[in-house]
Short mmCIF file of C-alpha atoms in Angstrom, two decimals:
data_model
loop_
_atom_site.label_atom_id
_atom_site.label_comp_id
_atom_site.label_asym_id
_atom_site.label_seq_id
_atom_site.Cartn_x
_atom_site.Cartn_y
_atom_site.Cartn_z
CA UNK A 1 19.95 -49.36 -27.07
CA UNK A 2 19.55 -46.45 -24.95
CA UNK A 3 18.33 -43.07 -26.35
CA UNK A 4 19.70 -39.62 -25.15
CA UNK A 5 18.19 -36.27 -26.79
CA UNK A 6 19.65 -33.06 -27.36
CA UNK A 7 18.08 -29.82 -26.41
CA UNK A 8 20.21 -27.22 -28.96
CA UNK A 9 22.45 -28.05 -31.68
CA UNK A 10 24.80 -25.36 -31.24
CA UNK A 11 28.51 -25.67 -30.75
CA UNK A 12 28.12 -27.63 -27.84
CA UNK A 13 25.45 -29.41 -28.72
CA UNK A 14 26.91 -30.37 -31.99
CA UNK A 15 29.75 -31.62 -30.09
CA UNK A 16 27.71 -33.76 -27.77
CA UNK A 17 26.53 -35.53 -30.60
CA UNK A 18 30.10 -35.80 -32.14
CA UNK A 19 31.52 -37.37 -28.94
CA UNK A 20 28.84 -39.72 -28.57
CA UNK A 21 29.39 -40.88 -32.28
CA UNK A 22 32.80 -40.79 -32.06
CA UNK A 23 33.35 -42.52 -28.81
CA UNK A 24 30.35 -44.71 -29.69
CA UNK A 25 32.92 -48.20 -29.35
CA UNK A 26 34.20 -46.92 -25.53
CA UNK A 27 30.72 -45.36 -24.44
CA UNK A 28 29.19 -49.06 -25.35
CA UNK A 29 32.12 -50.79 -23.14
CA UNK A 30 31.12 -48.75 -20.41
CA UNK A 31 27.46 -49.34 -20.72
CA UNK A 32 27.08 -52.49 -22.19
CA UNK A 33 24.82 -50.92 -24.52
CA UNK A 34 24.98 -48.64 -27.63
CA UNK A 35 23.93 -45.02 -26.93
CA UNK A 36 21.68 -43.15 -29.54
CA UNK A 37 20.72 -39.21 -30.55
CA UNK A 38 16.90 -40.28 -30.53
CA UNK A 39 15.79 -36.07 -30.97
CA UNK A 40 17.65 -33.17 -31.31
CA UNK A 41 15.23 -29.72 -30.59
CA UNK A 42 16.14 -27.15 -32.62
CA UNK A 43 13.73 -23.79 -34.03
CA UNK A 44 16.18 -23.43 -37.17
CA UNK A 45 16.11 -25.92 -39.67
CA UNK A 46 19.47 -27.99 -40.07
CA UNK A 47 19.63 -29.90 -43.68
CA UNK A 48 20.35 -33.41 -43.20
CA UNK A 49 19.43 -34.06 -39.53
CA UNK A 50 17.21 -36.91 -39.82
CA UNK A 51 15.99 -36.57 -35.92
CA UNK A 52 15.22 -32.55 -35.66
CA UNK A 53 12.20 -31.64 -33.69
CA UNK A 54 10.92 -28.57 -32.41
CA UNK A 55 8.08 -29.95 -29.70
CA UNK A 56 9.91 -30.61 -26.11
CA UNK A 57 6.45 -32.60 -25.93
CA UNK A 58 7.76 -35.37 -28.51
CA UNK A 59 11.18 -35.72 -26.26
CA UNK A 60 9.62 -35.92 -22.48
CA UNK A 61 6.32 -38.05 -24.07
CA UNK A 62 8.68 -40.74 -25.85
CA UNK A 63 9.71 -43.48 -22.45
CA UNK A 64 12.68 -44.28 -24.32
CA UNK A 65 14.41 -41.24 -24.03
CA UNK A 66 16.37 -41.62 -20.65
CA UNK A 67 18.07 -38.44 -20.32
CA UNK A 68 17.90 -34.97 -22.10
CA UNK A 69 21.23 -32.97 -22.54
CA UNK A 70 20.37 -29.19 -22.41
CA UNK A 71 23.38 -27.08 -23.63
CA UNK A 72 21.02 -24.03 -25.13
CA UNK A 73 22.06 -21.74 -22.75
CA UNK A 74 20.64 -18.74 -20.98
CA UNK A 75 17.05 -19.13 -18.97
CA UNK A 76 14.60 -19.41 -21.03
CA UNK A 77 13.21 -21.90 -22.44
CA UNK A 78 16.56 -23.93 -21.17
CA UNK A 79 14.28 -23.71 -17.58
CA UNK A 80 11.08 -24.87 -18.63
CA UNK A 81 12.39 -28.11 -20.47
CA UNK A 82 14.65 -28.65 -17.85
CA UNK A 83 12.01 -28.90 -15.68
CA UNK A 84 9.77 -30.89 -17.57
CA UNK A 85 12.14 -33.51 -18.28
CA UNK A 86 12.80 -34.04 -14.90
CA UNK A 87 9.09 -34.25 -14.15
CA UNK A 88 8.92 -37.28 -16.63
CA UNK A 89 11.94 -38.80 -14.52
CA UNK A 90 14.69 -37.87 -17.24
CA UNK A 91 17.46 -37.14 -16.31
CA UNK A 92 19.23 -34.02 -18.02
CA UNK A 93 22.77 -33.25 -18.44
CA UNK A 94 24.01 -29.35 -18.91
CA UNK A 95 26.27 -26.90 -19.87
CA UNK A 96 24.33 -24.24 -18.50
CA UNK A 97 25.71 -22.12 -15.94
CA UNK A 98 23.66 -19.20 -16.12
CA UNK A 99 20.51 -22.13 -15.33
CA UNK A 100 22.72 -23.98 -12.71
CA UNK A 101 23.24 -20.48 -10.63
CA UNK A 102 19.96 -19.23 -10.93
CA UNK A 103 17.68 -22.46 -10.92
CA UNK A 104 20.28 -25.41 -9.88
CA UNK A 105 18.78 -25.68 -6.71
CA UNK A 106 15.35 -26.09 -7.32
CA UNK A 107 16.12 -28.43 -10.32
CA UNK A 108 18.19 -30.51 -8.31
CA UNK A 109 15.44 -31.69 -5.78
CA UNK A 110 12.80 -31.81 -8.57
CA UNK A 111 15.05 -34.33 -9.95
CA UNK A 112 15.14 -36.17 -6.75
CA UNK A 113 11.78 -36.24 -6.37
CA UNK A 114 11.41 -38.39 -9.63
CA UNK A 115 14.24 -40.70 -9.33
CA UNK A 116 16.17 -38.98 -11.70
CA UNK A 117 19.44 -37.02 -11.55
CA UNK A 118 20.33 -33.43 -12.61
CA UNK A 119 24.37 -32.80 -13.75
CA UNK A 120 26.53 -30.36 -14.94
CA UNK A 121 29.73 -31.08 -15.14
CA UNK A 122 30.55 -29.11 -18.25
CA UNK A 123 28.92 -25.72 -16.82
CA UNK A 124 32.37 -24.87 -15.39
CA UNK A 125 36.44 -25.50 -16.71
CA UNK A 126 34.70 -26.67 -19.90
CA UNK A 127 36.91 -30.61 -19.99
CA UNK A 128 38.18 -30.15 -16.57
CA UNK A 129 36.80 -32.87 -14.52
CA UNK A 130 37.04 -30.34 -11.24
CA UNK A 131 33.29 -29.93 -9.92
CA UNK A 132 32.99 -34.42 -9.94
CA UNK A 133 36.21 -34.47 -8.15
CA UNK A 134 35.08 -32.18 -5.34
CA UNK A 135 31.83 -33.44 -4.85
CA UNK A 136 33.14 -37.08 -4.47
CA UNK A 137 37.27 -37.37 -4.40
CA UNK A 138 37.47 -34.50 -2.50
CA UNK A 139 34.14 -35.09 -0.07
CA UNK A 140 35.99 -35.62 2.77
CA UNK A 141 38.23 -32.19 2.67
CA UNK A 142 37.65 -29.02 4.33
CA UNK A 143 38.43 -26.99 1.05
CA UNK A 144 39.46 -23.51 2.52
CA UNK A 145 40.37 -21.85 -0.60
CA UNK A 146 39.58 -21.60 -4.32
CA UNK A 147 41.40 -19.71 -6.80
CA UNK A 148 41.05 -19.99 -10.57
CA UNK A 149 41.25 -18.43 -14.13
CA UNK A 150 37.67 -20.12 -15.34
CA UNK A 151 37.39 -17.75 -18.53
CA UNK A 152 39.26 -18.91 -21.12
CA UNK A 153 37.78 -15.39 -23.81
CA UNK A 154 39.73 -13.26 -21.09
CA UNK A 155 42.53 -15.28 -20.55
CA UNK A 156 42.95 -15.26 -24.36
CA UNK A 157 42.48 -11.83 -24.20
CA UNK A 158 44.86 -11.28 -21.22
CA UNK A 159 47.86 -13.31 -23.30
CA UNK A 160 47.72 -11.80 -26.54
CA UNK A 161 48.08 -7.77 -24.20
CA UNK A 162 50.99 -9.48 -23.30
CA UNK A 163 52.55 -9.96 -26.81
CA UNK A 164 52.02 -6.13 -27.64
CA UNK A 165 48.43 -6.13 -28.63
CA UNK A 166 45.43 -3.19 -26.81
CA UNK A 167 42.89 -4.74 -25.75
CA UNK A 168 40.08 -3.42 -28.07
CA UNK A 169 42.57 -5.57 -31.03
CA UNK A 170 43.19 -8.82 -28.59
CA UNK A 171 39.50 -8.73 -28.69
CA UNK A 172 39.12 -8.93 -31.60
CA UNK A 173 41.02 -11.37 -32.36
CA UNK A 174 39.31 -13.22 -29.75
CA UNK A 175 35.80 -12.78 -32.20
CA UNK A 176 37.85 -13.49 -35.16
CA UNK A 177 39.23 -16.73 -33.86
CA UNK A 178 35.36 -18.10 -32.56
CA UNK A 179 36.84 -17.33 -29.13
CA UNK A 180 34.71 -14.41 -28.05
CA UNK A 181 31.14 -13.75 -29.05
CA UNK A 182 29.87 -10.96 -31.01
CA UNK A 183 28.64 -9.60 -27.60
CA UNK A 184 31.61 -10.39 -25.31
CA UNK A 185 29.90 -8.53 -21.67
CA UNK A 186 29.24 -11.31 -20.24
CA UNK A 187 32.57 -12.69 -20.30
CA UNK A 188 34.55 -9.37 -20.37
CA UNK A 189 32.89 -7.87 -17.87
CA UNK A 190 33.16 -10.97 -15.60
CA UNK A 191 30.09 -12.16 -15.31
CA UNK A 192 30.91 -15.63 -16.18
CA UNK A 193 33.71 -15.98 -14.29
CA UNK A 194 31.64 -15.20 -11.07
CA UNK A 195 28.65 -17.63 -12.47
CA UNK A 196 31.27 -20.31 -11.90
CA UNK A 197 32.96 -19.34 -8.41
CA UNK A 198 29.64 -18.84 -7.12
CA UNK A 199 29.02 -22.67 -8.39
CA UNK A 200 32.44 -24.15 -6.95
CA UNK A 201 31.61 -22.29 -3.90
CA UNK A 202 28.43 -23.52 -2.84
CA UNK A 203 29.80 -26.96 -4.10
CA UNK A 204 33.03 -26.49 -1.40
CA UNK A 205 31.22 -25.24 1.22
CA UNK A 206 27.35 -26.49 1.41
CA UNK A 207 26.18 -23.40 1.37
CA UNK A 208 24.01 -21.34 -1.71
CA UNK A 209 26.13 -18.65 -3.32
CA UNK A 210 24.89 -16.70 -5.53
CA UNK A 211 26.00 -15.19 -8.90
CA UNK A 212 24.92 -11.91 -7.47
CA UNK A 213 26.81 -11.89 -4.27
CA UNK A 214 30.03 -12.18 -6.08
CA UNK A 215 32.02 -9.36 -5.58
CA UNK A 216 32.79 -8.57 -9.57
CA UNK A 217 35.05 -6.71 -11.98
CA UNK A 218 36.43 -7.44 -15.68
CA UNK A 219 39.14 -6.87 -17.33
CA UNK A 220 37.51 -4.29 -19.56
CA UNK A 221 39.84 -1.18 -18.17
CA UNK A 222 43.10 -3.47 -18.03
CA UNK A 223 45.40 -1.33 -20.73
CA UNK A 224 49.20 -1.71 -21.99
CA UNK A 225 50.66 -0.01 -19.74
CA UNK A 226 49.07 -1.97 -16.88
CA UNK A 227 50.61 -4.89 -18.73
CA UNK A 228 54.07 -3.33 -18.63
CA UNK A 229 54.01 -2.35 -14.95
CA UNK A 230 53.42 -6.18 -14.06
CA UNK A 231 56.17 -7.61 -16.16
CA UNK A 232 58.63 -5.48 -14.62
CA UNK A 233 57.37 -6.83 -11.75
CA UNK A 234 58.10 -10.41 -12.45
CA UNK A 235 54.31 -10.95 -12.51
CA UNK A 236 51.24 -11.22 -15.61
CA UNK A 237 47.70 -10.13 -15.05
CA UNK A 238 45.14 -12.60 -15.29
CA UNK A 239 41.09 -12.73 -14.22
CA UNK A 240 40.65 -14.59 -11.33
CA UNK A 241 37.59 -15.77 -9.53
CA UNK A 242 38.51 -16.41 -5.62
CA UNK A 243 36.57 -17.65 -3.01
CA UNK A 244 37.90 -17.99 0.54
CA UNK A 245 35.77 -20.48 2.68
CA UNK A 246 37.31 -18.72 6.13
CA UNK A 247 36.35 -15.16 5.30
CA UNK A 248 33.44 -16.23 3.38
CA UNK A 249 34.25 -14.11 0.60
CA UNK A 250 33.64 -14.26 -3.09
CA UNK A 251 34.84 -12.00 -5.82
CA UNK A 252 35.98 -11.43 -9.72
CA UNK A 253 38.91 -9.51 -10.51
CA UNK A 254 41.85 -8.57 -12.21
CA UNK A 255 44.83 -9.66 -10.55
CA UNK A 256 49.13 -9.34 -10.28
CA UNK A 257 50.15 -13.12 -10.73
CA UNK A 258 53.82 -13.60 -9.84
CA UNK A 259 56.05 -15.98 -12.06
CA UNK A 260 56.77 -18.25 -9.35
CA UNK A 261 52.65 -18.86 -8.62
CA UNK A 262 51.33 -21.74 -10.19
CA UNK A 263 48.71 -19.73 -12.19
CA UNK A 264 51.50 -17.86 -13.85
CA UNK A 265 51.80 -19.78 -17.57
CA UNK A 266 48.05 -20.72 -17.83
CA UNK A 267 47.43 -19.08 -21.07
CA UNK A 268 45.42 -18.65 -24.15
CA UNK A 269 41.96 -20.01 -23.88
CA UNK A 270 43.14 -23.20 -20.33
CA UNK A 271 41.75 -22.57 -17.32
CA UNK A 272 43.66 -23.18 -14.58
CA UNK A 273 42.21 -24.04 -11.33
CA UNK A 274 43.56 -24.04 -7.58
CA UNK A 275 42.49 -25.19 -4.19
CA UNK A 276 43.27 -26.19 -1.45
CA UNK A 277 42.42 -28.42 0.91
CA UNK A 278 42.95 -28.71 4.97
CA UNK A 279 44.68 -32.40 4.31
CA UNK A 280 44.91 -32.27 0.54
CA UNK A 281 46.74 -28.98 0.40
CA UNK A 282 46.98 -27.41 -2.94
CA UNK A 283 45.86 -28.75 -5.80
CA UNK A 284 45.52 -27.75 -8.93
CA UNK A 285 43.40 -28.31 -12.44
CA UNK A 286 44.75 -27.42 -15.79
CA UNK A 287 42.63 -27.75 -18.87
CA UNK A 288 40.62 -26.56 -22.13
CA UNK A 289 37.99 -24.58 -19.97
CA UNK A 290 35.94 -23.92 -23.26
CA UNK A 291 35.57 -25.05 -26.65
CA UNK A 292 32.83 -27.86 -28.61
CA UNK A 293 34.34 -30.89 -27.88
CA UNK A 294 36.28 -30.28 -24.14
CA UNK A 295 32.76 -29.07 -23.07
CA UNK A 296 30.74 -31.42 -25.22
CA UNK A 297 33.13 -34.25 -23.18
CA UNK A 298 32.23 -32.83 -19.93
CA UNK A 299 28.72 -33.32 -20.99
CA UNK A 300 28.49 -36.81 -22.34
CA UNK A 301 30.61 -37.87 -19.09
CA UNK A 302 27.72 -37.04 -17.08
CA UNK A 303 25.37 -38.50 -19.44
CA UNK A 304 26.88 -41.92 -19.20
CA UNK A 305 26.76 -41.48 -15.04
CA UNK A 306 22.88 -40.92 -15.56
CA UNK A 307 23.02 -43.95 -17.92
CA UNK A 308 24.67 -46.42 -15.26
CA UNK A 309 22.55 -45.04 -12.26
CA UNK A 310 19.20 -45.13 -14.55
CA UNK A 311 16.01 -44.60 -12.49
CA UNK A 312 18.06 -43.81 -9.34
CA UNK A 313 18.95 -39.75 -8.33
CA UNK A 314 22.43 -38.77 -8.54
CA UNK A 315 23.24 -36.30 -5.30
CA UNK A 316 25.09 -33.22 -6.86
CA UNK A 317 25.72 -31.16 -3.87
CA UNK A 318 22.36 -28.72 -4.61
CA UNK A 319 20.19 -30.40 -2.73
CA UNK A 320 18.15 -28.64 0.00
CA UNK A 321 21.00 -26.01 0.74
CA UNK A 322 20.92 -22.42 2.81
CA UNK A 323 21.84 -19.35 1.28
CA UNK A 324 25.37 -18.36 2.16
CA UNK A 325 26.03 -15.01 3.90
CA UNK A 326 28.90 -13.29 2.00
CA UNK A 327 31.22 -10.90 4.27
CA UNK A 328 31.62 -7.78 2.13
CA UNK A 329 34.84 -6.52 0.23
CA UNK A 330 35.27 -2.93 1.19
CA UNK A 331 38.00 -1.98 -1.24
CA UNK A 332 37.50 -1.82 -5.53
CA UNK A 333 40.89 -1.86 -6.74
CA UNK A 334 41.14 -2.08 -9.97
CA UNK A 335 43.91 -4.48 -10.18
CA UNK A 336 44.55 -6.29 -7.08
CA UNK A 337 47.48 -8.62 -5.45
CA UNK A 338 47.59 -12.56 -4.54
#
């Protein structure tokens, strides 16, 4: 048997451990083995979970945990765990973008320091499979360009404008549907969206971006009218995070999507996501980017890579980089062009 914990039993967490119950029969065909919630860490109490702790201690002291999924969120203490785990040689699995952009670095080379590995597939496009296809289908291509819808709250937000709602009522809706959180800034205002193209950048191009370099603006002054202007226009607004590997330039915005571009009809809470490559050309991913059990699959993919390459480190594309110099963006429009 081989034992997994779970740091967090929110929505993603609880979907971790539904996907790993769920897909218990093809996880075992895969492994060989069956694959067990040893611990989940939690401070609130949760009736009728058997295997609740609140001690990271028992989780990194127990040798037959083998790797640690952290899908808390935020910094703190999703850092210090993180850490600690891979200190004991487990290897942990995450969600976490906000971690991955701030700390991914150093987190990746403690992890290959102890023979352990340090993933996060699930930190951006949710389901999408995009950041283990560049890192190892895509290896071999000079990926130019990146252009993607990676916020599935504004893209929600976005569609519904477009059926007549404002945008203070599309959010909303957003909330009302478990979409949007109570405190929607950080995707609203863009935030996340550049958390992930500053990822997929420095994945694309060997190079540290940054979420801070990232050029950034929401959608939080897009109004009905602005939605009218680009439909006579042929063309929708969406939120796209762009990084172009030539200019070296990274930025959020809103932007005029013509009908005929292959972003056009990604709606509601997909992600669509489009590079391209010097021999490749474009390419393009289309998925759930959010949600409990698209993101909890992301997740538990990654845990089962740890699982087959047990004891050995797992190169993500963090390791030992240089911080990218961004060439700077001289106009703020507030809606731009592709």
């Amino acid at each position: 048997m081989l034992n997994i914990a779970i740091l967090g039993l929110g929505t993603v967490g609880g979907g971790v451990a539904e996907v790993v119950e769920k897909n218990q029969a093809k996880i075992q065909k895969i492994l060989g083995q069956e694959v067990r919630v040893k611990y989940i860490l939690d401070i609130r109490e949760f009736p009728g979970v058997k295997n609740l702790v609140n001690d990271i201690n028992v989780i990194v002291n127990d040798p037959e945990v083998k790797v640690v999924c952290e899908t808390m969120g935020g910094k703190k203490p999703a850092y210090e765990y993180s850490r600690l785990a891979l200190e004991h040689g487990i290897s942990v699995c995450t969600s976490n973008k906000e971690l991955v952009d701030a700390c991914g670095c150093e987190l990746s080379e403690i992890a290959a320091r102890n023979n352990c590995s340090y993933l996060f597939e699930a930190s951006v496009g949710g389901g999408i499979p995009i950041l283990r296809t560049l890192r190892e289908a895509c290896a071999h291509e000079k990926i130019s360009r990146i252009t993607g819808i990676l916020n599935g709250t504004c893209n929600y937000i976005l569609t519904k404008m477009r059926s007549g709602s404002d945008f203070q009522a599309a959010l909303r809706e957003a909330q009302d549907n478990g979409f949007a959180e109570r405190n929607p800034a950080a995707d609203v205002e863009g935030h996340d969206t550049a958390r992930k193209i500053a990822i997929l950048a420095t994945l694309v191009s060997g190079k540290k971006f940054s979420y801070e370099q990232v050029h950034c603006n929401g959608i939080t002054q897009i109004t009905q009218q602005d939605i009218l202007d680009a439909e006579k226009n042929h063309a929708t607004i969406k939120l796209l995070g762009m990084f172009d590997a030539e200019k070296s330039q990274i930025l959020v915005s809103p932007f005029f999507v013509k009908s005929d571009h292959a972003l056009y009809n990604v709606n509601d809470v997909f992600n669509g996501i489009l590079i391209h490559g010097n021999m490749l050309g474009d390419v393009m991913f289309y998925g759930k980017g959010a949600g409990k059990l698209p993101t909890a699959s992301a997740v538990v993919s990654d845990v089962i890579e740890c699982l087959k390459n047990f004891g050995k480190n797992i190169p993500n594309g963090l390791e030992n980089l240089q911080p990218a110099e961004v060439s700077p963006i001289t106009t703020d429009e507030k809606i731009r062009s592709l």
